[in-house]
Short mmCIF file of C-alpha atoms and ligand atoms in Angstrom, two decimals:
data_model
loop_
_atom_site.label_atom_id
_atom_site.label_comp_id
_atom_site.label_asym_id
_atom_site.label_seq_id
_atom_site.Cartn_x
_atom_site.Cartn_y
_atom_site.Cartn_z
CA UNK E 8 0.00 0.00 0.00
CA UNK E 9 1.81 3.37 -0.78
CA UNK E 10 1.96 5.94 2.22
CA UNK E 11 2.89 9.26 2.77
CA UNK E 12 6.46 8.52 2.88
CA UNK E 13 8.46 8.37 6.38
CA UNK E 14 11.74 10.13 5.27
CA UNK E 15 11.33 12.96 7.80
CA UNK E 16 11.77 10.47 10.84
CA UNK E 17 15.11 11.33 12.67
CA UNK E 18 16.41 8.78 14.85
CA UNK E 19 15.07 6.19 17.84
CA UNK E 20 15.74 8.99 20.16
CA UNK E 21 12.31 10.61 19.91
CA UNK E 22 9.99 10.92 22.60
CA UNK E 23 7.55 10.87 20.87
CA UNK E 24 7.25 9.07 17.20
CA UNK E 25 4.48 8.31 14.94
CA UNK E 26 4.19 6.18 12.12
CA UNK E 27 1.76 5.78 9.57
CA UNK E 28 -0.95 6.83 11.82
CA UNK E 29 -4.45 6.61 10.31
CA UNK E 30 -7.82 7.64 12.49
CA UNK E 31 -11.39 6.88 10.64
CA UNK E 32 -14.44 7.37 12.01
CA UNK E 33 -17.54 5.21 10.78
CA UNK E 34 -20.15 7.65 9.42
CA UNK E 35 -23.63 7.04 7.86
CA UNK E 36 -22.61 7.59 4.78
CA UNK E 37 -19.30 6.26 4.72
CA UNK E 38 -15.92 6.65 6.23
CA UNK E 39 -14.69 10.14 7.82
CA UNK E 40 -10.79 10.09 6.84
CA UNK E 41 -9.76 12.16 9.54
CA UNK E 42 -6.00 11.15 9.79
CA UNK E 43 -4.94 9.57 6.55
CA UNK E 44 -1.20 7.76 7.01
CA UNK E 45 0.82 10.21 9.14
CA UNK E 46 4.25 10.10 10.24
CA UNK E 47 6.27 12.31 12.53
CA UNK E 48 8.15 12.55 15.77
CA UNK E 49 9.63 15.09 18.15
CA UNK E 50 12.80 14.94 20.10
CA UNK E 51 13.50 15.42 23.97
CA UNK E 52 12.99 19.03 24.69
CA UNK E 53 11.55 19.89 20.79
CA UNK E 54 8.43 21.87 20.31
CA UNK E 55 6.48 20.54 17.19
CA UNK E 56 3.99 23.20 15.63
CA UNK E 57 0.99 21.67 14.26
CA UNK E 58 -0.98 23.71 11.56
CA UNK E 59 -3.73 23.60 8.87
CA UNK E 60 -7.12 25.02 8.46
CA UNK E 61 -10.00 24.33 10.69
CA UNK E 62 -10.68 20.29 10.21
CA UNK E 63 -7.48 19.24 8.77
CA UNK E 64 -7.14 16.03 12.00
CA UNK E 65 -4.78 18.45 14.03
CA UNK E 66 -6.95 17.49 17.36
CA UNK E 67 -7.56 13.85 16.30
CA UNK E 68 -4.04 13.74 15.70
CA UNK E 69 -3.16 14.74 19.26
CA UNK E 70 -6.23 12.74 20.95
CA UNK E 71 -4.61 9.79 18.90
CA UNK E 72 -1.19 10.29 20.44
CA UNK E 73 -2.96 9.89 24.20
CA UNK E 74 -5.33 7.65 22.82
CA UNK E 75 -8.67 9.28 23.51
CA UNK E 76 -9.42 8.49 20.19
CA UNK E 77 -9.40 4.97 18.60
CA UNK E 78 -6.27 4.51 16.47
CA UNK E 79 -7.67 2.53 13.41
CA UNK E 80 -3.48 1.53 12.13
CA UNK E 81 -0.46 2.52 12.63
CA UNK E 82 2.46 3.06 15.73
CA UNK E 83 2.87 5.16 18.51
CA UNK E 84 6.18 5.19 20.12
CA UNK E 85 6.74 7.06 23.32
CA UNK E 86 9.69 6.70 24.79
CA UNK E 87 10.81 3.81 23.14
CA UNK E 88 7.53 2.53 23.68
CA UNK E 89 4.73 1.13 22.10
CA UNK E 90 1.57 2.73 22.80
CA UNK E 91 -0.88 1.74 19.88
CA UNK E 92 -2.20 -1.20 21.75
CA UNK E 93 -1.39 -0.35 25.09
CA UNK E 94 -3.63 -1.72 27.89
CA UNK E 95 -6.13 0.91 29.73
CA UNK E 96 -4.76 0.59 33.28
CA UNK E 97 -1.38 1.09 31.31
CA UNK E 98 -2.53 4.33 29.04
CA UNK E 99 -3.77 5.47 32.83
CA UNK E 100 0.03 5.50 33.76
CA UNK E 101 1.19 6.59 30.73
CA UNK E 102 -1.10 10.08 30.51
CA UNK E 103 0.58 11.13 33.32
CA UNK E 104 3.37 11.72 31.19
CA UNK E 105 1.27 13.20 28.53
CA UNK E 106 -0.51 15.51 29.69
CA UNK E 107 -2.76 17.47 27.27
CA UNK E 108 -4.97 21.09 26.84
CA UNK E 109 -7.72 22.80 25.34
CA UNK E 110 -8.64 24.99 23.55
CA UNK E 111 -12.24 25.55 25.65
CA UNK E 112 -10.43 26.43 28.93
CA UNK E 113 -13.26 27.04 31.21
CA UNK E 114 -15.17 24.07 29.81
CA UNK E 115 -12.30 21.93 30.70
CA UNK E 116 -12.31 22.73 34.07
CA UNK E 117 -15.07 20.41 36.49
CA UNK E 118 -17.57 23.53 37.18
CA UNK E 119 -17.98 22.31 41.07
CA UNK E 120 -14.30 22.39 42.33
CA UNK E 121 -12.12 24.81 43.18
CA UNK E 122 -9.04 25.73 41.27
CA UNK E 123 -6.84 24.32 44.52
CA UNK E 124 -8.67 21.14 43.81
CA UNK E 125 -8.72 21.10 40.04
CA UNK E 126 -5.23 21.29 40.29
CA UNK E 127 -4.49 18.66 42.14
CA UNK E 128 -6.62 16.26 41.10
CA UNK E 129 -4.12 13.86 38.96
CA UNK E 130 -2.41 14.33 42.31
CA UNK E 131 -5.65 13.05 43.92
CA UNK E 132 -5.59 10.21 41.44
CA UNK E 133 -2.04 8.84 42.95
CA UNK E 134 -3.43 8.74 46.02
CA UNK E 135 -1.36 11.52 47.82
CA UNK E 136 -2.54 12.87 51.29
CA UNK E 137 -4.01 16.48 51.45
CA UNK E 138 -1.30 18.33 52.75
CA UNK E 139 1.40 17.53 49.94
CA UNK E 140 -1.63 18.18 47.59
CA UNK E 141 -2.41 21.53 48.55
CA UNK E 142 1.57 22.46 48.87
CA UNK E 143 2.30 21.07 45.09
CA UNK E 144 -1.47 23.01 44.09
CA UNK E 145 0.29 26.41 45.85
CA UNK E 146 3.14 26.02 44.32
CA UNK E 147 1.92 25.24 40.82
CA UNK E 148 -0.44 27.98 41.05
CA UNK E 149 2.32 30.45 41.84
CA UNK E 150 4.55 29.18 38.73
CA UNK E 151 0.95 29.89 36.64
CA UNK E 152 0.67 33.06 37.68
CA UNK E 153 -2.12 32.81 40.19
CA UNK E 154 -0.26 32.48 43.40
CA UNK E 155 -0.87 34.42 46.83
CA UNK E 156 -4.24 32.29 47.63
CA UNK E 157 -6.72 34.30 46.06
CA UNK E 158 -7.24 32.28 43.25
CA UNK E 159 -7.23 28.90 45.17
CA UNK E 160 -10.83 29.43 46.38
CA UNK E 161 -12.30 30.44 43.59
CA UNK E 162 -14.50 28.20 41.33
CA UNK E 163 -14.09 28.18 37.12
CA UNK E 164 -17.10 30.41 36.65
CA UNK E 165 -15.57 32.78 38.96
CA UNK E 166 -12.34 32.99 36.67
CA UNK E 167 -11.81 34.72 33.29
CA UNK E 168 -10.48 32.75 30.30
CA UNK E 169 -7.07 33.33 30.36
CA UNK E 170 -7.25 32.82 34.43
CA UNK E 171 -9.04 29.09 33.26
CA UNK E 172 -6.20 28.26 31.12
CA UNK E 173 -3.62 28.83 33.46
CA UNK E 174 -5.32 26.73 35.52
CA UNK E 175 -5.87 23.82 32.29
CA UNK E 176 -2.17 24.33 32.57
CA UNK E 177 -1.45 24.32 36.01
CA UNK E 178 -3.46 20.82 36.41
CA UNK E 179 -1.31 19.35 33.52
CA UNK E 180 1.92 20.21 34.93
CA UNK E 181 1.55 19.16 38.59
CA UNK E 182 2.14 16.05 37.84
CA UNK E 183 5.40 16.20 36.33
CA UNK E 184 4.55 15.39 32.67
CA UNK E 185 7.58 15.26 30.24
CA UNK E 186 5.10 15.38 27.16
CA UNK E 187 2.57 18.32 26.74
CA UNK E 188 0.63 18.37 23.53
CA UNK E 189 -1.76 22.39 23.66
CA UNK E 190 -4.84 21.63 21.24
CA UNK E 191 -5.16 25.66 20.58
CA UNK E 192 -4.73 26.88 23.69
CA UNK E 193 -5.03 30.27 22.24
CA UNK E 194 -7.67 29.92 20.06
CA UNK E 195 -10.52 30.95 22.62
CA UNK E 196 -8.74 33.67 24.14
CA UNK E 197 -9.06 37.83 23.30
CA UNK E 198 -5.34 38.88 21.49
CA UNK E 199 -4.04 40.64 24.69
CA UNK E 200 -4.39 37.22 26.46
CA UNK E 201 -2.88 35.23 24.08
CA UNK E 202 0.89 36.19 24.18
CA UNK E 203 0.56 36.39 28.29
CA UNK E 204 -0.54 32.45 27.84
CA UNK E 205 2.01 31.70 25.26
CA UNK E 206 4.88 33.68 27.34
CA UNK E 207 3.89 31.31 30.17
CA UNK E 208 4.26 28.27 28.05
CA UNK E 209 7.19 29.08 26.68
CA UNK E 210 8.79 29.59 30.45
CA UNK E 211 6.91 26.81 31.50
CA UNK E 212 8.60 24.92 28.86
CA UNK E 213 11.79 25.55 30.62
CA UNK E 214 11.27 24.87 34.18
CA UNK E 215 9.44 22.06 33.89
CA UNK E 216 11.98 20.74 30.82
CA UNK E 217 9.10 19.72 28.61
CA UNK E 218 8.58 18.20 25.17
CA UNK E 219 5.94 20.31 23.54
CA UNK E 220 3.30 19.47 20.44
CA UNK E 221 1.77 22.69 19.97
CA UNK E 222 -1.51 22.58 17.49
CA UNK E 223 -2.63 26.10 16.28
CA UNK E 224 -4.14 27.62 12.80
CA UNK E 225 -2.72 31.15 13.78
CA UNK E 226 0.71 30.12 11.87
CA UNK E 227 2.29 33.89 13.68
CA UNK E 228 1.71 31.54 17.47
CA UNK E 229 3.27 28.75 16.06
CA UNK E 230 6.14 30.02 14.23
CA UNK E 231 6.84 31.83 17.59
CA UNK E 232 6.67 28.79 19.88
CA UNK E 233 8.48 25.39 17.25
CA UNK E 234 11.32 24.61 16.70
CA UNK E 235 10.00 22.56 13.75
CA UNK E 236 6.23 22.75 12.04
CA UNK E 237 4.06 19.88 11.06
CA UNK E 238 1.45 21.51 7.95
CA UNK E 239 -1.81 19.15 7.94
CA UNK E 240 -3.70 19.10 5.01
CA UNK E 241 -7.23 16.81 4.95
CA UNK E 242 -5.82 14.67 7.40
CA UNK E 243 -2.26 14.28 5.64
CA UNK E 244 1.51 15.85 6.29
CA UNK E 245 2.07 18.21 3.23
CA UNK E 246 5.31 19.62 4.76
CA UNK E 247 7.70 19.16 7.79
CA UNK E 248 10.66 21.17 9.01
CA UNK E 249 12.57 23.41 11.06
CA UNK E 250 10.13 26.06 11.71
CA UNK E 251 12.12 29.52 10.36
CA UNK E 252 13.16 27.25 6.91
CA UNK E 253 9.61 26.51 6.32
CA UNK E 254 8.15 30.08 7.04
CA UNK E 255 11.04 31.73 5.18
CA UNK E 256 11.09 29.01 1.93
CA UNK E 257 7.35 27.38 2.28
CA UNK E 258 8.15 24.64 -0.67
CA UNK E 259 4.35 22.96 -0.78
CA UNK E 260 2.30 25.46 -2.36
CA UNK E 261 -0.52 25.02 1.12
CA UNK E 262 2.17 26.38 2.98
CA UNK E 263 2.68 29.05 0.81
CA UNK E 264 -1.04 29.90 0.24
CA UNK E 265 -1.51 29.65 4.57
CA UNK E 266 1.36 32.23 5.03
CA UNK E 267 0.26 33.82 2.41
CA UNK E 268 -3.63 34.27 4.04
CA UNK E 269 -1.87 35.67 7.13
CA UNK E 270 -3.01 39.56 6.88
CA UNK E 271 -0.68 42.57 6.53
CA UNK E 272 -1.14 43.94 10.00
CA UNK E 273 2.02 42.52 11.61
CA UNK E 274 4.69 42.42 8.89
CA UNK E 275 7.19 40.11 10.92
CA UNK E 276 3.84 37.53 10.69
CA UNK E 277 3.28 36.95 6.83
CA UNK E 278 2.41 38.93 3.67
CA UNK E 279 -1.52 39.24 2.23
CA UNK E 280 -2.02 37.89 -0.97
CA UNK E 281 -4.15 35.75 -2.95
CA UNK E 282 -6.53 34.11 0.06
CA UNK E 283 -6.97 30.37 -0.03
CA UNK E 284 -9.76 29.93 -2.09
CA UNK E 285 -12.87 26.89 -1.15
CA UNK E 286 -12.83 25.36 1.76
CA UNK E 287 -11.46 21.87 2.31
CA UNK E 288 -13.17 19.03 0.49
CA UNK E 289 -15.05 16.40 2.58
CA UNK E 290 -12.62 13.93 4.59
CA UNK E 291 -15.50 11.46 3.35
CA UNK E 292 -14.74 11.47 0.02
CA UNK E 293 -11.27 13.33 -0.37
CA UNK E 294 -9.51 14.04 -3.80
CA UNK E 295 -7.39 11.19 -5.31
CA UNK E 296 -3.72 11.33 -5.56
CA UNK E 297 -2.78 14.40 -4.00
CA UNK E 298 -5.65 15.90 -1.51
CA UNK E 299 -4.67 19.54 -2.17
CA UNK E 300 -4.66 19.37 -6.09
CA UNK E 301 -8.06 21.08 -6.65
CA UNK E 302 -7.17 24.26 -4.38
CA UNK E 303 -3.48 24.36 -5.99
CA UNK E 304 -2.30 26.91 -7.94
CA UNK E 305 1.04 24.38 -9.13
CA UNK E 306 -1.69 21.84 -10.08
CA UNK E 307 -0.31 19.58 -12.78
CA UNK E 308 -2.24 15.83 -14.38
CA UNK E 309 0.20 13.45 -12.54
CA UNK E 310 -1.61 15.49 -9.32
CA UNK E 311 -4.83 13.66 -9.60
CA UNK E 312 -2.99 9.92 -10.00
CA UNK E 313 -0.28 10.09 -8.17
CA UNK E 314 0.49 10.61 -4.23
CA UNK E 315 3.40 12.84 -3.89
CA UNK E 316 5.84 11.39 -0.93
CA UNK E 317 7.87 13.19 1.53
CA UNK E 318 11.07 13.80 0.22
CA UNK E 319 13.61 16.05 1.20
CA UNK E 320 13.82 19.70 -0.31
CA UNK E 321 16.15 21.65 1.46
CA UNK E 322 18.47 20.68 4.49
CA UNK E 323 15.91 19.28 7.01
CA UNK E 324 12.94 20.35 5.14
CA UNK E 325 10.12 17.89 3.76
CA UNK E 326 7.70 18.61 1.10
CA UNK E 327 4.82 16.14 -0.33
CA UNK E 328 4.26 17.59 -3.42
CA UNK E 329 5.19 16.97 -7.32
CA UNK E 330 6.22 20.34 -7.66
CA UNK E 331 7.86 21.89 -4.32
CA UNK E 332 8.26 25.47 -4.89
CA UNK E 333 11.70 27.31 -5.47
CA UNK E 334 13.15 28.83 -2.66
CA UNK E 335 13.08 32.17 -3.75
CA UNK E 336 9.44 32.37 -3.22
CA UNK E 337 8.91 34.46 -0.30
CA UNK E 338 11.69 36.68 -0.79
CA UNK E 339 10.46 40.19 -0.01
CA UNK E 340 9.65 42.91 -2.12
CA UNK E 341 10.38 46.67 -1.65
CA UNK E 342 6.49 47.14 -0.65
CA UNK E 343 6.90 44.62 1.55
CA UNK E 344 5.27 41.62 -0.04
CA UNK E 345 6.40 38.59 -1.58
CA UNK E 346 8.30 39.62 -4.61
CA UNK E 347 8.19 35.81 -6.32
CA UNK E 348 5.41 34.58 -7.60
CA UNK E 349 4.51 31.59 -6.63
CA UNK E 350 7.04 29.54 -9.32
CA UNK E 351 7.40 25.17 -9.41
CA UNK E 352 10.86 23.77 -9.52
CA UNK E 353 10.89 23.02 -12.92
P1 ADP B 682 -8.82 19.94 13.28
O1 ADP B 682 -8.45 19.79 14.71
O2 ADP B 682 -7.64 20.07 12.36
O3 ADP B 682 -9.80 21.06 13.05
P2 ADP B 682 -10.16 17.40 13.65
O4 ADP B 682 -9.08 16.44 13.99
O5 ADP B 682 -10.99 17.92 14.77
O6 ADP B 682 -9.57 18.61 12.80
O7 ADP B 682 -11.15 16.72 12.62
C1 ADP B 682 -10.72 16.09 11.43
C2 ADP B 682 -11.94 15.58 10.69
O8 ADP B 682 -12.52 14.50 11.44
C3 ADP B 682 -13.05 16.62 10.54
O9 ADP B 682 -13.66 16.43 9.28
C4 ADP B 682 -14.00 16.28 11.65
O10 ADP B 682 -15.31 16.68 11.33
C5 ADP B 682 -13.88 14.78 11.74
N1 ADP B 682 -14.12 14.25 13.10
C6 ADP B 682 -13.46 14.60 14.23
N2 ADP B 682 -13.92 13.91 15.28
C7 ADP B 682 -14.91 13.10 14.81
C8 ADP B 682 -15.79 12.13 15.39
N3 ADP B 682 -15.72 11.84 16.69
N4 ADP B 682 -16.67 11.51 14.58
C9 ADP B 682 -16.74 11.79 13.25
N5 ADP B 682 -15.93 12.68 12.64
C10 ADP B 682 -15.04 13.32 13.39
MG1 MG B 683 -8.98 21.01 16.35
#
């Protein structure tokens, strides 16, 4: 059976590695493709940016990797481990280390606890006595940016968004996870709150010495945060690679197009031009050969037969695509924007 091609994978260090992951959901009228043949992994200390457009398997792919979803084929490997058929009481044990968040912090939060408790609950779970609990939930909170007791009382309701996802975060590090994977933890915030939550992460990142998946569609967060990027595309990898090569030289033409959609506001973020046009096709029933061809400006016959692979296009950069893009493309102009059109490697 072809695949999407594994020749990103780096070596059996990763903590976390994925291979030829595939997540379907039975439908009425059919199967939902929702992860289609994935690989990637991410090394000890690593953040991996996850992007695409809304529905692209970003979340499944994370809820695969902790296995709140079923995994229909495919291997996990964490820490030299295999997950994919691990037993319940063992995935209990192993979430501890992978810890996860939303992007719906107040609705992750139980509504009836208070944050002290909430925090401490996968403390509560081990079975540790009250008093170490509320000293690790003090402490925590402090590190979050809720410390001196006032917040400890309070109940979710009684907190504003950005307050609830320090506390999502809080709860997921007070148990000492090495993995964290952050489903949009942005997404649901106002703009002011947003770089506060990511400035936390990022420190977060450091005390705590986590591994980091980090799943966003606001490419600007993202680009910020990875050290490599992950671009989704109907539930397939279309390109892989240290993060400032891929934003600088995007060689899949969804890449390009994404950046591309970014507006003009913040310059450092992306340049505006041609928006993606259409939305993404139906995971029920997606394109043949490559899943992008009928949004792709590149488009070429051998598209609709033929899956492109992941092969190597630059130093450490993966594209699956017939016709990666030069890497002049996003040169800038004088005016600011790109000042390539978007050309194929011919
Ligand atoms: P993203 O996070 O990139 O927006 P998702 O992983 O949530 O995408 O979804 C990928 C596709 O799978 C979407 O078409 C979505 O509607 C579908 N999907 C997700 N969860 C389920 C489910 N439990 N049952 C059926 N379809 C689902
Ligand atoms: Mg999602």
């Amino acid at each position: 059976m072809a695949g999407s091609g594994t020749a990103h994978l780096r070596g059996p260090e990763a903590l976390l590695r994925v291979e030829s992951l595939v997540v379907e959901y039975p439908a009425k009228s059919g199967v939902v493709q929702a992860v289609s043949d994935i690989s990637f992994d991410v090394l000890p200390g690593e953040t991996l940016g996850i992007v695409g457009e809304s529905g692209c398997g970003k979340s499944t792919t994370g809820r695969a990797v902790l296995r709140l979803d079923r995994v229909t084929s495919g291997r996990i490997e964490f820490n030299g481990e295999s997950i994919g058929d691990a037993s319940e009481s063992r995935m209990r044990t192993l979430r501890r280390d992978m810890q996860m968040i939303f992007q719906d912090p107040v609705g992750s939060l139980n509504p009836r606890r208070t944050v002290r408790d909430i925090v401490a609950e996968g403390l509560a779970i081990e079975g540790k006595p009250t008093a170490e609990r509320d000293a690790t939930s003090s402490a925590v909170l402090g590190q979050v940016g809720l410390g001196g007791e006032r917040f400890a009382g309070m109940l979710p309701r009684q907190l504003s968004g950005g307050q609830a996802q320090r506390v999502a975060i809080g709860r997921a590090l007070a148990v000492k996870p090495t993995l964290l994977i952050c489903d949009e933890p942005v997404s649901a915030l106002d703009v002011s709150v947003q770089a506060q939550i990511i400035n936390l992460l990022e420190k977060l990142k450091a005390e705590f010495d986590l591994t980091v998946v980090f799943i966003a569609h606001d490419l600007g967060v993202v680009r910020a945060v990875s050290d490599n990027v992950m671009v989704m595309y109907l539930g397939k990898v279309c390109e892989f690679g240290d993060s400032a090569q891929v934003y600088e030289n995007p060689a899949h033409p969804y890449t390009r197009a994404l950046l591309d959609s970014v507006p003009l506001t913040d310059p450092d973020k992306g340049f505006e031009g041609p928006a993606l046009e259409g939305d993404v096709p139906s995971p029920l029933n997606p394109p043949s050969g490559c899943r992008f061809r009928n949004r792709c400006p590149s488009v070429q016959d051998v598209c609709a037969t033929e899956e492109p692979m992941m092969r190597e296009v630059g130093s450490g950069q993966f594209a699956a695509c017939h016709f990666p893009l030069k890497n002049i493309a996003r040169k800038l102009g004088a005016d600011g924007r790109s000042a390539v059109p978007t050309a194929p490697v011919s």
